[in-house]
Amino acid sequence: MRGSAVRKLDAVVREYHWGSRTALAEMRGEPSPSPTPQAELWVGAHPDDPSRLAGCGVPLDAHLAANPAGLLGPASLAAFGPRLPFLLKVLAVDAPLSLQVHPDRERARTGFAEHGYRDDRGKPEVLVALTDFETLSGFRDPAATRALLRELGVPGLDPMRAALAAGDTAGALRWALREGGAVVDEVARAAAGVPALRHVADLARVHPADAGVVAALLLNAVVLEPGQAVYVRPGVLHAHLRGVGVELMANSDNVLRAGLTPKAVDVPGVLSLLDHRSGPAEAPVVEVDGPLRTYRTPDPEFRLHAVRAGAVLPGDGPQLLLCTGGSVVVARDGESVVLRGGESAFLPHDPANAASVTGDGEAFWATVGG
């Protein structure tokens, strides 16, 4: 088999309590509902759960390590070292994820060396909705939050209101995470009557007495329609609530949690990483070129594209292709691979040969950014 060949992958399904028993199973053509919740489909070469080359079982990270220059290409190798710089996932969210934040590159390196972070890489990420997708992302404009808190009418939130009035969003969050657990019940009852905050009442039903419920009052509540996207920079506080989406990120599993989880939380660590800017949730720049729809972010590690039949995929740098519905055929240099829902492939660096996509399905193409 030529070194430029497209290699079909066997991806890893991760099971967490918040996952769906139907979404990934149905995408992959498996019995539904599944016996346990299936939360994430990992496509890539992260050492915790690398995809494997179909037919031989070789982990993708080991495959790359055997020939990093040839498979990754000189530009990626020079910029990111002998590893795939991005990780592609499908998220199937049936219950809220934790309230969390990710470090940037510099803080990830420090945290890995000094604080036990899982990786030495930052974790920006972009998520494209496959279904209606609900998420919390970034601090809402303080004036809008103050108006919602007035409508909520909970006296116990006065310290949060005072911090917002002083322009101290970080202080409002600090109070919520440290003291907000005492007013969760009252907040939940009041939020059920405020349409813009009903997601807060829903969170309280899942996480009673969790201070993260009160912190959620500060965040933008976003509902994405299929094809729409949200961009989460390092330092942006967020929590995905419900839906199915494709997510591309730097090849990192660094997560610090502030609440809405039975797992350990690290409030001081979260506060140290926070991006305090407020305003609407950030979206990537979307560029459409025929069958190629690109979700552009500023990150050099990755770029995500939605592709359909007729797309031509240039061969510079390492690439992943994931089919999310129907079937597609990816062909390069005289060889082809058929991908059906939930199936994926690795396309090694091959600047002399572009790949073509045919078929009636939809797919997502992950490349190095630029």
mmCIF file of C-alpha atoms in Angstrom:
data_model
loop_
_atom_site.group_PDB
_atom_site.id
_atom_site.type_symbol
_atom_site.label_atom_id
_atom_site.label_comp_id
_atom_site.label_asym_id
_atom_site.label_seq_id
_atom_site.Cartn_x
_atom_site.Cartn_y
_atom_site.Cartn_z
ATOM 1 C CA MET A 1 0.000 0.000 0.000
ATOM 2 C CA ARG A 2 1.392 3.400 -0.994
ATOM 3 C CA GLY A 3 2.365 5.874 1.714
ATOM 4 C CA SER A 4 -0.138 8.370 0.291
ATOM 5 C CA ALA A 5 -3.047 5.928 0.651
ATOM 6 C CA VAL A 6 -6.212 6.928 2.475
ATOM 7 C CA ARG A 7 -6.473 4.712 5.571
ATOM 8 C CA LYS A 8 -9.851 3.814 7.021
ATOM 9 C CA LEU A 9 -10.001 4.068 10.807
ATOM 10 C CA ASP A 10 -11.757 2.329 13.662
ATOM 11 C CA ALA A 11 -12.727 5.155 16.018
ATOM 12 C CA VAL A 12 -13.333 4.941 19.765
ATOM 13 C CA VAL A 13 -16.711 5.460 21.451
ATOM 14 C CA ARG A 14 -16.484 6.915 24.951
ATOM 15 C CA GLU A 15 -19.260 6.282 27.445
ATOM 16 C CA TYR A 16 -20.272 8.917 30.000
ATOM 17 C CA HIS A 17 -23.476 9.363 31.974
ATOM 18 C CA TRP A 18 -24.463 12.419 29.918
ATOM 19 C CA GLY A 19 -24.341 10.563 26.601
ATOM 20 C CA SER A 20 -27.147 9.355 24.344
ATOM 21 C CA ARG A 21 -28.337 5.772 23.934
ATOM 22 C CA THR A 22 -29.553 6.477 20.387
ATOM 23 C CA ALA A 23 -27.585 9.182 18.554
ATOM 24 C CA LEU A 24 -24.223 7.488 17.990
ATOM 25 C CA ALA A 25 -25.769 4.033 17.698
ATOM 26 C CA GLU A 26 -28.075 5.196 14.908
ATOM 27 C CA MET A 27 -25.337 7.172 13.170
ATOM 28 C CA ARG A 28 -23.141 4.059 13.147
ATOM 29 C CA GLY A 29 -25.907 1.665 12.117
ATOM 30 C CA GLU A 30 -25.797 -0.255 15.396
ATOM 31 C CA PRO A 31 -28.682 -1.498 17.584
ATOM 32 C CA SER A 32 -30.525 1.373 19.247
ATOM 33 C CA PRO A 33 -30.915 2.091 22.080
ATOM 34 C CA SER A 34 -27.403 1.105 23.123
ATOM 35 C CA PRO A 35 -26.924 -0.742 26.448
ATOM 36 C CA THR A 36 -25.122 2.242 27.981
ATOM 37 C CA PRO A 37 -24.973 5.982 27.161
ATOM 38 C CA GLN A 38 -22.567 6.736 24.308
ATOM 39 C CA ALA A 39 -21.208 10.252 24.672
ATOM 40 C CA GLU A 40 -18.237 10.847 22.356
ATOM 41 C CA LEU A 41 -16.812 9.372 19.186
ATOM 42 C CA TRP A 42 -13.065 10.118 19.144
ATOM 43 C CA VAL A 43 -11.372 10.281 15.738
ATOM 44 C CA GLY A 44 -7.664 10.990 15.910
ATOM 45 C CA ALA A 45 -4.383 10.132 17.553
ATOM 46 C CA HIS A 46 -4.709 11.306 21.144
ATOM 47 C CA PRO A 47 -2.717 8.766 23.189
ATOM 48 C CA ASP A 48 -5.591 8.229 25.635
ATOM 49 C CA ASP A 49 -7.880 6.764 22.940
ATOM 50 C CA PRO A 50 -6.288 6.730 19.478
ATOM 51 C CA SER A 51 -8.212 5.519 16.460
ATOM 52 C CA ARG A 52 -6.782 2.373 14.887
ATOM 53 C CA LEU A 53 -6.034 1.549 11.288
ATOM 54 C CA ALA A 54 -8.870 -0.666 10.079
ATOM 55 C CA GLY A 55 -7.831 -4.199 9.244
ATOM 56 C CA CYS A 56 -4.574 -4.233 11.198
ATOM 57 C CA GLY A 57 -5.414 -2.528 14.496
ATOM 58 C CA VAL A 58 -2.329 -0.300 14.610
ATOM 59 C CA PRO A 59 -3.024 2.819 16.720
ATOM 60 C CA LEU A 60 -2.908 5.976 14.645
ATOM 61 C CA ASP A 61 -0.418 7.662 16.989
ATOM 62 C CA ALA A 62 1.957 4.710 16.599
ATOM 63 C CA HIS A 63 1.457 4.773 12.819
ATOM 64 C CA LEU A 64 2.415 8.461 12.733
ATOM 65 C CA ALA A 65 5.406 7.932 15.012
ATOM 66 C CA ALA A 66 6.863 5.464 12.516
ATOM 67 C CA ASN A 67 7.060 8.094 9.748
ATOM 68 C CA PRO A 68 6.177 11.563 11.062
ATOM 69 C CA ALA A 69 7.827 13.539 8.268
ATOM 70 C CA GLY A 70 6.163 11.538 5.516
ATOM 71 C CA LEU A 71 2.697 11.256 7.044
ATOM 72 C CA LEU A 72 2.367 14.683 8.668
ATOM 73 C CA GLY A 73 4.378 16.759 6.211
ATOM 74 C CA PRO A 74 7.211 19.196 6.933
ATOM 75 C CA ALA A 75 5.062 22.198 7.853
ATOM 76 C CA SER A 76 2.972 20.366 10.446
ATOM 77 C CA LEU A 77 6.016 18.567 11.813
ATOM 78 C CA ALA A 78 7.922 21.839 12.252
ATOM 79 C CA ALA A 79 4.986 23.647 13.877
ATOM 80 C CA PHE A 80 3.529 20.949 16.118
ATOM 81 C CA GLY A 81 6.062 18.150 16.388
ATOM 82 C CA PRO A 82 5.629 14.466 15.514
ATOM 83 C CA ARG A 83 1.933 14.220 16.389
ATOM 84 C CA LEU A 84 -1.422 14.983 14.849
ATOM 85 C CA PRO A 85 -2.217 18.543 15.988
ATOM 86 C CA PHE A 86 -6.005 18.146 16.143
ATOM 87 C CA LEU A 87 -8.681 15.814 17.534
ATOM 88 C CA LEU A 88 -12.086 15.295 15.876
ATOM 89 C CA LYS A 89 -15.161 14.180 17.827
ATOM 90 C CA VAL A 90 -18.885 13.654 17.617
ATOM 91 C CA LEU A 91 -20.642 14.691 20.828
ATOM 92 C CA ALA A 92 -24.014 13.126 21.682
ATOM 93 C CA VAL A 93 -25.349 15.103 24.644
ATOM 94 C CA ASP A 94 -28.497 13.942 26.461
ATOM 95 C CA ALA A 95 -27.711 15.575 29.810
ATOM 96 C CA PRO A 96 -25.611 18.653 30.681
ATOM 97 C CA LEU A 97 -21.840 18.454 30.632
ATOM 98 C CA SER A 98 -19.799 20.067 33.372
ATOM 99 C CA LEU A 99 -19.248 23.815 33.579
ATOM 100 C CA GLN A 100 -15.675 23.969 32.339
ATOM 101 C CA VAL A 101 -12.784 25.907 30.863
ATOM 102 C CA HIS A 102 -9.684 24.983 28.875
ATOM 103 C CA PRO A 103 -6.172 26.472 29.028
ATOM 104 C CA ASP A 104 -4.300 28.207 26.236
ATOM 105 C CA ARG A 105 -0.950 26.902 24.945
ATOM 106 C CA GLU A 106 1.243 28.751 27.432
ATOM 107 C CA ARG A 107 -0.814 27.834 30.485
ATOM 108 C CA ALA A 108 -1.163 24.248 29.286
ATOM 109 C CA ARG A 109 2.618 23.878 29.145
ATOM 110 C CA THR A 110 2.971 25.319 32.645
ATOM 111 C CA GLY A 111 0.071 23.282 33.986
ATOM 112 C CA PHE A 112 1.449 20.080 32.503
ATOM 113 C CA ALA A 113 4.842 20.681 34.079
ATOM 114 C CA GLU A 114 3.649 21.946 37.464
ATOM 115 C CA HIS A 115 -0.015 21.089 38.108
ATOM 116 C CA GLY A 116 -0.736 17.675 36.643
ATOM 117 C CA TYR A 117 -2.584 18.711 33.484
ATOM 118 C CA ARG A 118 -3.281 15.783 31.156
ATOM 119 C CA ASP A 119 -1.567 17.412 28.152
ATOM 120 C CA ASP A 120 0.958 20.145 27.398
ATOM 121 C CA ARG A 121 -1.300 21.616 24.718
ATOM 122 C CA GLY A 122 -4.029 24.245 24.801
ATOM 123 C CA LYS A 123 -7.591 23.338 23.870
ATOM 124 C CA PRO A 124 -9.493 25.769 21.664
ATOM 125 C CA GLU A 125 -12.441 24.092 19.969
ATOM 126 C CA VAL A 126 -15.205 24.617 17.421
ATOM 127 C CA LEU A 127 -18.516 22.753 17.441
ATOM 128 C CA VAL A 128 -20.905 22.419 14.488
ATOM 129 C CA ALA A 129 -24.452 21.295 15.270
ATOM 130 C CA LEU A 130 -25.852 18.192 13.572
ATOM 131 C CA THR A 131 -29.164 18.604 15.419
ATOM 132 C CA ASP A 132 -30.541 21.516 17.379
ATOM 133 C CA PHE A 133 -27.801 21.985 19.972
ATOM 134 C CA GLU A 134 -28.097 23.866 23.270
ATOM 135 C CA THR A 135 -25.016 25.237 25.000
ATOM 136 C CA LEU A 136 -23.826 27.884 27.434
ATOM 137 C CA SER A 137 -20.801 29.810 26.213
ATOM 138 C CA GLY A 138 -19.077 32.915 27.521
ATOM 139 C CA PHE A 139 -20.250 35.746 29.742
ATOM 140 C CA ARG A 140 -23.429 37.522 28.714
ATOM 141 C CA ASP A 141 -23.291 41.311 28.561
ATOM 142 C CA PRO A 142 -23.424 42.447 32.230
ATOM 143 C CA ALA A 143 -26.295 44.874 31.634
ATOM 144 C CA ALA A 144 -28.409 42.093 30.116
ATOM 145 C CA THR A 145 -27.588 39.804 33.033
ATOM 146 C CA ARG A 146 -28.518 42.481 35.564
ATOM 147 C CA ALA A 147 -31.882 42.867 33.828
ATOM 148 C CA LEU A 148 -32.483 39.117 34.016
ATOM 149 C CA LEU A 149 -31.520 39.057 37.689
ATOM 150 C CA ARG A 150 -34.006 41.863 38.394
ATOM 151 C CA GLU A 151 -36.697 39.826 36.653
ATOM 152 C CA LEU A 152 -35.636 36.762 38.648
ATOM 153 C CA GLY A 153 -36.130 38.698 41.908
ATOM 154 C CA VAL A 154 -34.039 36.549 44.259
ATOM 155 C CA PRO A 155 -32.671 38.701 47.127
ATOM 156 C CA GLY A 156 -29.912 36.201 47.848
ATOM 157 C CA LEU A 157 -28.287 37.167 44.545
ATOM 158 C CA ASP A 158 -27.613 40.754 45.667
ATOM 159 C CA PRO A 159 -23.814 40.200 45.875
ATOM 160 C CA MET A 160 -23.803 39.007 42.264
ATOM 161 C CA ARG A 161 -25.839 42.017 41.145
ATOM 162 C CA ALA A 162 -23.501 44.373 43.004
ATOM 163 C CA ALA A 163 -20.432 42.855 41.352
ATOM 164 C CA LEU A 164 -21.994 43.176 37.898
ATOM 165 C CA ALA A 165 -22.995 46.790 38.579
ATOM 166 C CA ALA A 166 -19.342 47.487 39.385
ATOM 167 C CA GLY A 167 -18.237 45.886 36.120
ATOM 168 C CA ASP A 168 -16.715 42.923 37.947
ATOM 169 C CA THR A 169 -17.972 39.884 36.045
ATOM 170 C CA ALA A 170 -15.136 37.769 37.454
ATOM 171 C CA GLY A 171 -16.198 38.780 40.969
ATOM 172 C CA ALA A 172 -19.795 37.813 40.222
ATOM 173 C CA LEU A 173 -18.645 34.389 39.077
ATOM 174 C CA ARG A 174 -16.329 34.001 42.065
ATOM 175 C CA TRP A 175 -19.226 34.674 44.423
ATOM 176 C CA ALA A 176 -21.530 32.308 42.515
ATOM 177 C CA LEU A 177 -19.069 29.413 42.651
ATOM 178 C CA ARG A 178 -18.171 29.922 46.308
ATOM 179 C CA GLU A 179 -21.497 30.985 47.825
ATOM 180 C CA GLY A 180 -24.185 30.244 45.261
ATOM 181 C CA GLY A 181 -24.933 26.743 46.443
ATOM 182 C CA ALA A 182 -27.001 28.181 49.284
ATOM 183 C CA VAL A 183 -29.535 29.812 46.941
ATOM 184 C CA VAL A 184 -29.874 27.148 44.215
ATOM 185 C CA ASP A 185 -33.376 26.068 45.268
ATOM 186 C CA GLU A 186 -34.674 29.636 45.314
ATOM 187 C CA VAL A 187 -33.011 30.431 42.002
ATOM 188 C CA ALA A 188 -34.449 27.293 40.397
ATOM 189 C CA ARG A 189 -38.012 28.101 41.470
ATOM 190 C CA ALA A 190 -37.753 31.658 40.179
ATOM 191 C CA ALA A 191 -35.979 30.675 36.937
ATOM 192 C CA ALA A 192 -38.841 28.336 35.994
ATOM 193 C CA GLY A 193 -40.971 31.463 35.493
ATOM 194 C CA VAL A 194 -38.459 33.407 33.373
ATOM 195 C CA PRO A 195 -38.421 32.092 29.779
ATOM 196 C CA ALA A 196 -34.812 33.161 29.132
ATOM 197 C CA LEU A 197 -33.641 31.273 32.234
ATOM 198 C CA ARG A 198 -35.634 28.035 32.129
ATOM 199 C CA HIS A 199 -32.433 26.170 31.282
ATOM 200 C CA VAL A 200 -31.209 27.178 34.760
ATOM 201 C CA ALA A 201 -34.217 25.478 36.353
ATOM 202 C CA ASP A 202 -33.480 22.395 34.228
ATOM 203 C CA LEU A 203 -29.876 22.385 35.436
ATOM 204 C CA ALA A 204 -31.029 22.534 39.058
ATOM 205 C CA ARG A 205 -33.151 19.411 38.557
ATOM 206 C CA VAL A 206 -30.071 17.530 37.363
ATOM 207 C CA HIS A 207 -27.615 19.132 39.804
ATOM 208 C CA PRO A 208 -29.482 20.219 42.976
ATOM 209 C CA ALA A 209 -27.420 22.359 45.353
ATOM 210 C CA ASP A 210 -24.603 22.701 42.769
ATOM 211 C CA ALA A 211 -23.190 26.250 42.713
ATOM 212 C CA GLY A 212 -22.668 25.857 38.964
ATOM 213 C CA VAL A 213 -26.432 26.372 38.573
ATOM 214 C CA VAL A 214 -26.056 29.922 39.890
ATOM 215 C CA ALA A 215 -22.936 30.523 37.795
ATOM 216 C CA ALA A 216 -24.959 29.574 34.715
ATOM 217 C CA LEU A 217 -26.992 32.775 35.205
ATOM 218 C CA LEU A 218 -23.981 34.704 33.901
ATOM 219 C CA LEU A 219 -23.541 32.835 30.619
ATOM 220 C CA ASN A 220 -24.939 33.164 27.120
ATOM 221 C CA ALA A 221 -27.596 30.531 26.407
ATOM 222 C CA VAL A 222 -27.246 29.510 22.759
ATOM 223 C CA VAL A 223 -29.381 27.252 20.569
ATOM 224 C CA LEU A 224 -27.650 26.244 17.348
ATOM 225 C CA GLU A 225 -29.561 24.962 14.342
ATOM 226 C CA PRO A 226 -27.965 22.216 12.221
ATOM 227 C CA GLY A 227 -24.954 23.651 10.408
ATOM 228 C CA GLN A 228 -24.493 26.538 12.827
ATOM 229 C CA ALA A 229 -21.397 26.623 15.020
ATOM 230 C CA VAL A 230 -19.925 27.997 18.224
ATOM 231 C CA TYR A 231 -16.250 28.729 18.809
ATOM 232 C CA VAL A 232 -14.834 28.248 22.308
ATOM 233 C CA ARG A 233 -11.518 29.958 22.888
ATOM 234 C CA PRO A 234 -9.256 28.921 25.768
ATOM 235 C CA GLY A 235 -10.474 30.585 28.944
ATOM 236 C CA VAL A 236 -14.143 30.729 27.892
ATOM 237 C CA LEU A 237 -16.468 29.243 30.497
ATOM 238 C CA HIS A 238 -18.976 26.901 28.849
ATOM 239 C CA ALA A 239 -21.232 23.886 29.284
ATOM 240 C CA HIS A 240 -22.946 21.905 26.548
ATOM 241 C CA LEU A 241 -26.527 21.042 27.476
ATOM 242 C CA ARG A 242 -28.218 18.957 24.777
ATOM 243 C CA GLY A 243 -27.852 17.867 21.149
ATOM 244 C CA VAL A 244 -25.489 16.215 18.686
ATOM 245 C CA GLY A 245 -22.548 17.991 17.086
ATOM 246 C CA VAL A 246 -19.163 17.582 15.437
ATOM 247 C CA GLU A 247 -16.337 19.104 17.457
ATOM 248 C CA LEU A 248 -12.771 19.825 16.350
ATOM 249 C CA MET A 249 -10.088 20.950 18.774
ATOM 250 C CA ALA A 250 -6.385 21.052 19.366
ATOM 251 C CA ASN A 251 -5.199 17.545 20.262
ATOM 252 C CA SER A 252 -5.671 17.962 23.999
ATOM 253 C CA ASP A 253 -7.861 16.659 26.809
ATOM 254 C CA ASN A 254 -7.202 19.485 29.278
ATOM 255 C CA VAL A 255 -10.406 20.275 31.185
ATOM 256 C CA LEU A 256 -10.823 22.237 34.435
ATOM 257 C CA ARG A 257 -14.300 22.010 35.949
ATOM 258 C CA ALA A 258 -16.202 24.597 37.964
ATOM 259 C CA GLY A 259 -19.451 22.752 38.645
ATOM 260 C CA LEU A 260 -22.438 20.829 37.229
ATOM 261 C CA THR A 261 -20.584 17.572 37.711
ATOM 262 C CA PRO A 262 -19.999 14.800 40.247
ATOM 263 C CA LYS A 263 -16.313 14.948 39.281
ATOM 264 C CA ALA A 264 -13.725 17.005 41.129
ATOM 265 C CA VAL A 265 -13.945 20.750 40.606
ATOM 266 C CA ASP A 266 -11.070 23.232 40.701
ATOM 267 C CA VAL A 267 -12.564 26.661 41.281
ATOM 268 C CA PRO A 268 -9.214 28.451 41.840
ATOM 269 C CA GLY A 269 -7.815 26.807 38.709
ATOM 270 C CA VAL A 270 -10.852 27.808 36.655
ATOM 271 C CA LEU A 271 -10.726 31.393 37.905
ATOM 272 C CA SER A 272 -7.024 31.596 37.024
ATOM 273 C CA LEU A 273 -7.728 30.661 33.401
ATOM 274 C CA LEU A 274 -10.829 32.752 32.754
ATOM 275 C CA ASP A 275 -11.286 34.999 29.767
ATOM 276 C CA HIS A 276 -13.305 37.798 31.386
ATOM 277 C CA ARG A 277 -14.608 39.348 28.178
ATOM 278 C CA SER A 278 -18.379 39.542 27.839
ATOM 279 C CA GLY A 279 -20.722 39.707 24.871
ATOM 280 C CA PRO A 280 -22.475 37.245 22.563
ATOM 281 C CA ALA A 281 -21.144 33.723 22.225
ATOM 282 C CA GLU A 282 -18.446 33.634 19.567
ATOM 283 C CA ALA A 283 -19.010 31.952 16.222
ATOM 284 C CA PRO A 284 -16.431 31.010 13.594
ATOM 285 C CA VAL A 285 -16.272 32.770 10.249
ATOM 286 C CA VAL A 286 -18.118 30.588 7.732
ATOM 287 C CA GLU A 287 -16.964 30.487 4.114
ATOM 288 C CA VAL A 288 -18.857 28.528 1.434
ATOM 289 C CA ASP A 289 -17.205 27.385 -1.772
ATOM 290 C CA GLY A 290 -19.518 25.013 -3.657
ATOM 291 C CA PRO A 291 -19.591 21.671 -1.807
ATOM 292 C CA LEU A 292 -17.087 22.908 0.793
ATOM 293 C CA ARG A 293 -18.197 24.860 3.872
ATOM 294 C CA THR A 294 -15.301 26.067 6.041
ATOM 295 C CA TYR A 295 -15.575 27.094 9.695
ATOM 296 C CA ARG A 296 -12.606 29.411 10.115
ATOM 297 C CA THR A 297 -11.050 30.099 13.516
ATOM 298 C CA PRO A 298 -7.691 31.734 14.362
ATOM 299 C CA ASP A 299 -6.095 28.506 15.572
ATOM 300 C CA PRO A 300 -3.073 27.168 13.663
ATOM 301 C CA GLU A 301 -3.650 23.607 14.886
ATOM 302 C CA PHE A 302 -6.931 22.948 13.083
ATOM 303 C CA ARG A 303 -9.623 23.930 10.617
ATOM 304 C CA LEU A 304 -13.014 22.258 10.162
ATOM 305 C CA HIS A 305 -14.883 21.920 6.884
ATOM 306 C CA ALA A 306 -18.253 20.355 6.024
ATOM 307 C CA VAL A 307 -18.019 18.572 2.664
ATOM 308 C CA ARG A 308 -20.408 17.020 0.172
ATOM 309 C CA ALA A 309 -20.089 15.281 -3.169
ATOM 310 C CA GLY A 310 -17.891 17.176 -5.621
ATOM 311 C CA ALA A 311 -15.465 18.464 -3.005
ATOM 312 C CA VAL A 312 -11.772 18.332 -3.861
ATOM 313 C CA LEU A 313 -9.451 18.057 -0.869
ATOM 314 C CA PRO A 314 -5.866 19.293 -1.403
ATOM 315 C CA GLY A 315 -3.245 16.989 0.072
ATOM 316 C CA ASP A 316 -1.081 19.358 2.140
ATOM 317 C CA GLY A 317 -0.669 18.224 5.732
ATOM 318 C CA PRO A 318 -2.405 15.485 7.733
ATOM 319 C CA GLN A 319 -6.187 15.209 7.443
ATOM 320 C CA LEU A 320 -9.165 13.345 8.885
ATOM 321 C CA LEU A 321 -12.472 12.723 7.129
ATOM 322 C CA LEU A 322 -15.583 11.692 9.090
ATOM 323 C CA CYS A 323 -18.901 10.670 7.511
ATOM 324 C CA THR A 324 -21.886 11.736 9.630
ATOM 325 C CA GLY A 325 -24.717 10.458 7.440
ATOM 326 C CA GLY A 326 -25.382 8.529 4.249
ATOM 327 C CA SER A 327 -22.172 7.396 2.569
ATOM 328 C CA VAL A 328 -19.253 9.058 0.830
ATOM 329 C CA VAL A 329 -16.372 7.779 -1.248
ATOM 330 C CA VAL A 330 -12.994 9.439 -0.819
ATOM 331 C CA ALA A 331 -10.506 8.729 -3.600
ATOM 332 C CA ARG A 332 -6.864 9.677 -3.989
ATOM 333 C CA ASP A 333 -4.096 8.542 -6.314
ATOM 334 C CA GLY A 334 -6.088 5.665 -7.775
ATOM 335 C CA GLU A 335 -7.366 4.240 -4.463
ATOM 336 C CA SER A 336 -10.712 4.797 -2.770
ATOM 337 C CA VAL A 337 -12.382 4.212 0.588
ATOM 338 C CA VAL A 338 -16.125 4.075 1.282
ATOM 339 C CA LEU A 339 -17.261 5.734 4.524
ATOM 340 C CA ARG A 340 -20.730 5.354 6.036
ATOM 341 C CA GLY A 341 -22.263 7.095 9.038
ATOM 342 C CA GLY A 342 -19.795 7.295 11.904
ATOM 343 C CA GLU A 343 -16.880 5.940 9.830
ATOM 344 C CA SER A 344 -13.671 7.882 9.312
ATOM 345 C CA ALA A 345 -10.359 7.904 7.482
ATOM 346 C CA PHE A 346 -6.879 9.364 7.810
ATOM 347 C CA LEU A 347 -5.404 11.118 4.774
ATOM 348 C CA PRO A 348 -1.638 11.521 5.064
ATOM 349 C CA HIS A 349 0.344 14.434 3.686
ATOM 350 C CA ASP A 350 0.511 14.160 -0.124
ATOM 351 C CA PRO A 351 0.774 17.549 -1.846
ATOM 352 C CA ALA A 352 0.991 15.939 -5.280
ATOM 353 C CA ASN A 353 -2.426 14.278 -5.062
ATOM 354 C CA ALA A 354 -5.732 15.864 -4.086
ATOM 355 C CA ALA A 355 -8.584 13.660 -2.879
ATOM 356 C CA SER A 356 -12.095 13.730 -4.313
ATOM 357 C CA VAL A 357 -15.373 13.145 -2.483
ATOM 358 C CA THR A 358 -18.410 11.533 -4.097
ATOM 359 C CA GLY A 359 -21.592 9.905 -2.808
ATOM 360 C CA ASP A 360 -24.869 11.032 -1.286
ATOM 361 C CA GLY A 361 -23.679 11.532 2.284
ATOM 362 C CA GLU A 362 -22.340 14.347 4.414
ATOM 363 C CA ALA A 363 -18.891 14.452 5.937
ATOM 364 C CA PHE A 364 -16.543 16.666 7.913
ATOM 365 C CA TRP A 365 -12.932 17.248 6.934
ATOM 366 C CA ALA A 366 -10.341 18.244 9.527
ATOM 367 C CA THR A 367 -7.089 19.903 8.436
ATOM 368 C CA VAL A 368 -4.294 21.953 9.923
ATOM 369 C CA GLY A 369 -5.249 25.633 10.249
ATOM 370 C CA GLY A 370 -3.538 28.470 8.472
#
